[in-house]
Coordinates of C-alpha atoms in Angstrom, one line a residue:
X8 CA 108.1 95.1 120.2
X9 CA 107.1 98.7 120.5
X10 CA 105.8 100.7 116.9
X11 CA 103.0 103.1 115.8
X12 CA 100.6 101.8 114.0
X13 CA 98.0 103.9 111.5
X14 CA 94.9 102.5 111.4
X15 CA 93.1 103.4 108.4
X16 CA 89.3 102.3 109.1
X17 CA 85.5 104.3 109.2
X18 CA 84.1 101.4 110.6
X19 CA 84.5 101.9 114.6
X20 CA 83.8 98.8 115.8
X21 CA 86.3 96.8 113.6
X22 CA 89.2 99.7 114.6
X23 CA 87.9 99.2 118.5
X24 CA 88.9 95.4 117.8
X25 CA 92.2 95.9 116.1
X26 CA 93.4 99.0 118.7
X27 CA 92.4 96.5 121.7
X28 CA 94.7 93.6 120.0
X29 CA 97.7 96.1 119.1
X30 CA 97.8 97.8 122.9
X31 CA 97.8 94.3 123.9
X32 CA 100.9 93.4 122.1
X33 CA 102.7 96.9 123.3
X34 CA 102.2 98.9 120.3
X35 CA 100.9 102.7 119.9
X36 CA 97.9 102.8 117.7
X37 CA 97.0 106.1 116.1
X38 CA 93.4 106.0 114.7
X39 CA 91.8 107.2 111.3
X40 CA 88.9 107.5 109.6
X41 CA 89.3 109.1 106.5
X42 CA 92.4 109.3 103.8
X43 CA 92.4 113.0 104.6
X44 CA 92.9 112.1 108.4
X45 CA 95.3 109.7 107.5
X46 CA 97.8 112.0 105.2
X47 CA 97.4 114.5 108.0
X48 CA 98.3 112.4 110.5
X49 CA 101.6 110.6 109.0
X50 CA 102.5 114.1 108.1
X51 CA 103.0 115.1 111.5
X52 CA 103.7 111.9 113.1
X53 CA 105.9 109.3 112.4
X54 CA 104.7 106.3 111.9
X55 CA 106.3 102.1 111.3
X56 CA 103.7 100.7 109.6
X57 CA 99.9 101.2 108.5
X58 CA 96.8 99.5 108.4
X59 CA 94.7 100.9 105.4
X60 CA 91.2 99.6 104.9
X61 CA 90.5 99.4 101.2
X62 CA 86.9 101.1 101.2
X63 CA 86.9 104.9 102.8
X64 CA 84.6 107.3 102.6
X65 CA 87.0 110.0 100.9
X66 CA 89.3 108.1 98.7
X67 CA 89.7 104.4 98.1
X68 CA 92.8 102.4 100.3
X69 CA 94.3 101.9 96.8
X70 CA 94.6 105.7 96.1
X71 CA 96.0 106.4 100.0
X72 CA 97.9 103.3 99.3
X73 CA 99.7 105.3 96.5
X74 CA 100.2 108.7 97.8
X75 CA 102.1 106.9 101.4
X76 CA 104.3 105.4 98.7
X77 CA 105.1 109.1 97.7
X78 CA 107.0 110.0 100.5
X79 CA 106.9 106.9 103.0
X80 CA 108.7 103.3 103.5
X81 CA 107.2 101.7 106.3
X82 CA 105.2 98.8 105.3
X83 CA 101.4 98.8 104.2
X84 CA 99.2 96.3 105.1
X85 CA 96.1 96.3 103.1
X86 CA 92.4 95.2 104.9
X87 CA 89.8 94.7 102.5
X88 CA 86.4 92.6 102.4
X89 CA 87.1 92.5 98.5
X90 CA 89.1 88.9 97.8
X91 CA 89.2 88.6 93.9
X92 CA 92.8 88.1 92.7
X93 CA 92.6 92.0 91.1
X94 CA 92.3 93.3 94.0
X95 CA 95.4 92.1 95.9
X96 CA 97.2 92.7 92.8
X97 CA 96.2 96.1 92.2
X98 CA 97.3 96.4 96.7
X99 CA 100.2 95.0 96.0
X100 CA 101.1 96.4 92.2
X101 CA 101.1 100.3 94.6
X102 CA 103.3 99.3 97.2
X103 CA 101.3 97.6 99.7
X104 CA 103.1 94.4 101.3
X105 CA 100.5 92.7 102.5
X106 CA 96.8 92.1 103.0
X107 CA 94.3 90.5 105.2
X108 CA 90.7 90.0 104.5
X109 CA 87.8 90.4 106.0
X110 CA 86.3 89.2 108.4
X111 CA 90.3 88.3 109.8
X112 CA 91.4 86.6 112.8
X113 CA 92.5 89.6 115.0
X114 CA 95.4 87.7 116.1
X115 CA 96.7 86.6 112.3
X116 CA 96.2 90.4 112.0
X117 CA 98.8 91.3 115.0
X118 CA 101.1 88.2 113.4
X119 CA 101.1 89.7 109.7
X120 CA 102.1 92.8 111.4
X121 CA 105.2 91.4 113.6
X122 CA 106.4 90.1 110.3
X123 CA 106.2 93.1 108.5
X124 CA 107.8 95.3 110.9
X125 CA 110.5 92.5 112.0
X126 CA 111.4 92.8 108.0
X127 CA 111.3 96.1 107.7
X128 CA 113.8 97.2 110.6
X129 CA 116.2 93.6 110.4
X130 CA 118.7 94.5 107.9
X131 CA 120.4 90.4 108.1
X132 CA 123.5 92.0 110.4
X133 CA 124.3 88.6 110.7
X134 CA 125.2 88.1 107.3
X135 CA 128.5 87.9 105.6
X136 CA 130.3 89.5 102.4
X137 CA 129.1 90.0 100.1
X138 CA 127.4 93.6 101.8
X139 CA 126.7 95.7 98.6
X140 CA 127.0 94.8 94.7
X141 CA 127.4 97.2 91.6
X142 CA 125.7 95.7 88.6
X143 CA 126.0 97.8 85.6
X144 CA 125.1 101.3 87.7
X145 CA 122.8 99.7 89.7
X146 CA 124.1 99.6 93.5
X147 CA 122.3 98.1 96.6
X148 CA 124.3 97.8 100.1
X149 CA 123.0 95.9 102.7
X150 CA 125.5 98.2 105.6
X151 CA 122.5 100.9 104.5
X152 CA 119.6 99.7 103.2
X153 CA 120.1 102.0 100.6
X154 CA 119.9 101.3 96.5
X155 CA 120.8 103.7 94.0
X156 CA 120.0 103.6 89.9
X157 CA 122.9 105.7 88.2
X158 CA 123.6 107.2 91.5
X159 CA 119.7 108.7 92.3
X160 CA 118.5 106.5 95.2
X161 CA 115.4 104.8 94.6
X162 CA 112.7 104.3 97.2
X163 CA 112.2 100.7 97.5
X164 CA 109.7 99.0 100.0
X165 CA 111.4 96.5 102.5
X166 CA 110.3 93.9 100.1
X167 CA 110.9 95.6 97.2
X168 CA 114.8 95.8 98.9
X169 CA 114.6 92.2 99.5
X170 CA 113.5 91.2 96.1
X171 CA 116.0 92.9 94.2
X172 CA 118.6 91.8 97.1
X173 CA 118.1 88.4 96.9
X174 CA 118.3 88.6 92.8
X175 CA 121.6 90.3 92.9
X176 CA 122.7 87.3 95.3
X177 CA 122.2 84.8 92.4
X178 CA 122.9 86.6 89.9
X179 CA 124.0 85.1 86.4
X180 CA 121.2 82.1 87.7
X181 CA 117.2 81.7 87.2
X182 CA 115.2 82.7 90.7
X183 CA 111.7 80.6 90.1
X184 CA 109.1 82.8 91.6
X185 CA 108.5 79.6 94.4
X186 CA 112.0 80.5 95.2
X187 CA 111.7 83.9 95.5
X188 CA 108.8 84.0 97.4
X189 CA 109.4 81.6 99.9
X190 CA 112.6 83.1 100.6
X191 CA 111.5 86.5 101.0
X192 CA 107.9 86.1 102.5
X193 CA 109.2 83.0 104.2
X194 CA 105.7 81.3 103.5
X195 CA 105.2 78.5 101.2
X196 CA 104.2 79.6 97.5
X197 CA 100.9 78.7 96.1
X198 CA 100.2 77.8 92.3
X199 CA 97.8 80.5 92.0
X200 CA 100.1 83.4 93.9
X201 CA 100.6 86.2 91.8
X202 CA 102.6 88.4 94.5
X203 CA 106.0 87.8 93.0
X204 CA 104.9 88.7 89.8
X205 CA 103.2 92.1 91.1
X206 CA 106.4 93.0 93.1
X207 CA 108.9 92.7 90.2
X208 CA 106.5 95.2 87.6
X209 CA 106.4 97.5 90.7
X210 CA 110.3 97.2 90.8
X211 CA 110.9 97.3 87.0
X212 CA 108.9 100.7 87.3
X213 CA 111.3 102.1 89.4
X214 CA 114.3 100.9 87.9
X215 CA 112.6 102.5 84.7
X216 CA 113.1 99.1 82.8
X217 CA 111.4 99.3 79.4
X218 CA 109.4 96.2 79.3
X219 CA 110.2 94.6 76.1
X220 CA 114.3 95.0 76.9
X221 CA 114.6 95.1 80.7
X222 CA 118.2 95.6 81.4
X223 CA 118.4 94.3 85.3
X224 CA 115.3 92.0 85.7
X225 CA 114.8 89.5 82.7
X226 CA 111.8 87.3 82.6
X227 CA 113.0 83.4 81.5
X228 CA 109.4 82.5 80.5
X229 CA 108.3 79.6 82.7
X230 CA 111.1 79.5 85.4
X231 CA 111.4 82.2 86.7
X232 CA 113.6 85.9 87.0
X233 CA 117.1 86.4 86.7
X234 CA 119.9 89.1 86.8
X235 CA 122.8 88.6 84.6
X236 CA 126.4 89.0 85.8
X237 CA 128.1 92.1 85.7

């Protein structure tokens, strides 16, 4: 599988590790130490997917976390030595898609990031009709990848896509948030996971929903999320 990799770290000896474990698997790894070095260097090169450390000298991962999500799509894997439950939520609440913590197994590291880039560039070819749906101005093809809110396309994360995807599938019918995650991280949900629940906010954002009358994603309290037919 060949990809450019950012690596996001100011600790040496941990981005010596990771680079070694990447080249190893075939990818190109281009190196950072700073946010500033970072922004310059996605501006110039492209890039399929970045590893962002969450404590940097000039600007927390969070905050670089953030401005990526600006402009960029590829996935975001967040590092961090921090493991309270805020932390992954605030990650995942910017647009990150995953996170590892430190100290990590370098080869779960190189896993996560087959994953990610295997769902970011497999758009289910295999899959049949229907390929797009139209629910009350809000449109999402599959033949694309694209979605479109009242026809102004809307920059959705591969996850954020598969979410919303997979929620126009069963429309009309309650998605539990086990459901939903297991069929779109295609890991088995824990009690205590609040990743679901930090991707849909992120998604009602951009789909502007006002929170006490969302008009796409509705909340059934206690089971789950749900889009109602057209």
């Amino acid at each position: 599988m060949e990809a450019d990799i950012l690596v996001v770290d100011d600790e040496e000896a941990i981005g010596d590790l990771v680079t070694v474990y990447l080249h190893s698997e075939g990818f190109t790894v281009h190196r950072a130490a700073t946010a500033a070095e970072a922004l310059a260097l996605v501006a110039r090169q492209p890039v399929d997917l970045a590893l962002l450390d969450v404590m940097l000298p000039d600007m927390d991962g969070f905050a670089l976390c953030r401005r990526l999500r600006e402009d960029h799509l590829f996935p975001i894997v967040m590092v961090t030595a921090r493991v309270e439950d805020l932390d992954k939520i605030t990650g995942l609440t910017l647009g990150a898609d995953d996170y590892v913590t430190k100290p990590f197994n370098p080869l779960e590291l190189v896993a996560r990031v087959k994953t990610q880039l295997r769902r970011y560039r497999q758009y289910n070819p295999g899959g049949g009709p229907p390929r797009s749906y139209d629910i009350r101005g809000l449109q999402i093809s599959r033949e694309d990848h694209q979605c479109t809110l009242y026809g102004e396309k809307l920059a959705l994360t591969p996850l954020e896509f598969e979410i919303l995807w997979y929620l126009c599938q069963h429309q009309g019918r309650v998605v539990s948030s086990e459901e939903l995650f297991e069929a779109v991280w295609g890991e088995k949900y824990l009690d205590s996971n609040n990743t679901v629940m930090s991707h849909i906010a992120r998604l009602r954002e951009k789909l502007r929903e006002p929170s006490r009358r969302p008009k796409f994603i509705k909340t059934v309290w206690g089971v789950g999320y749900t889009i109602e037919k057209a």
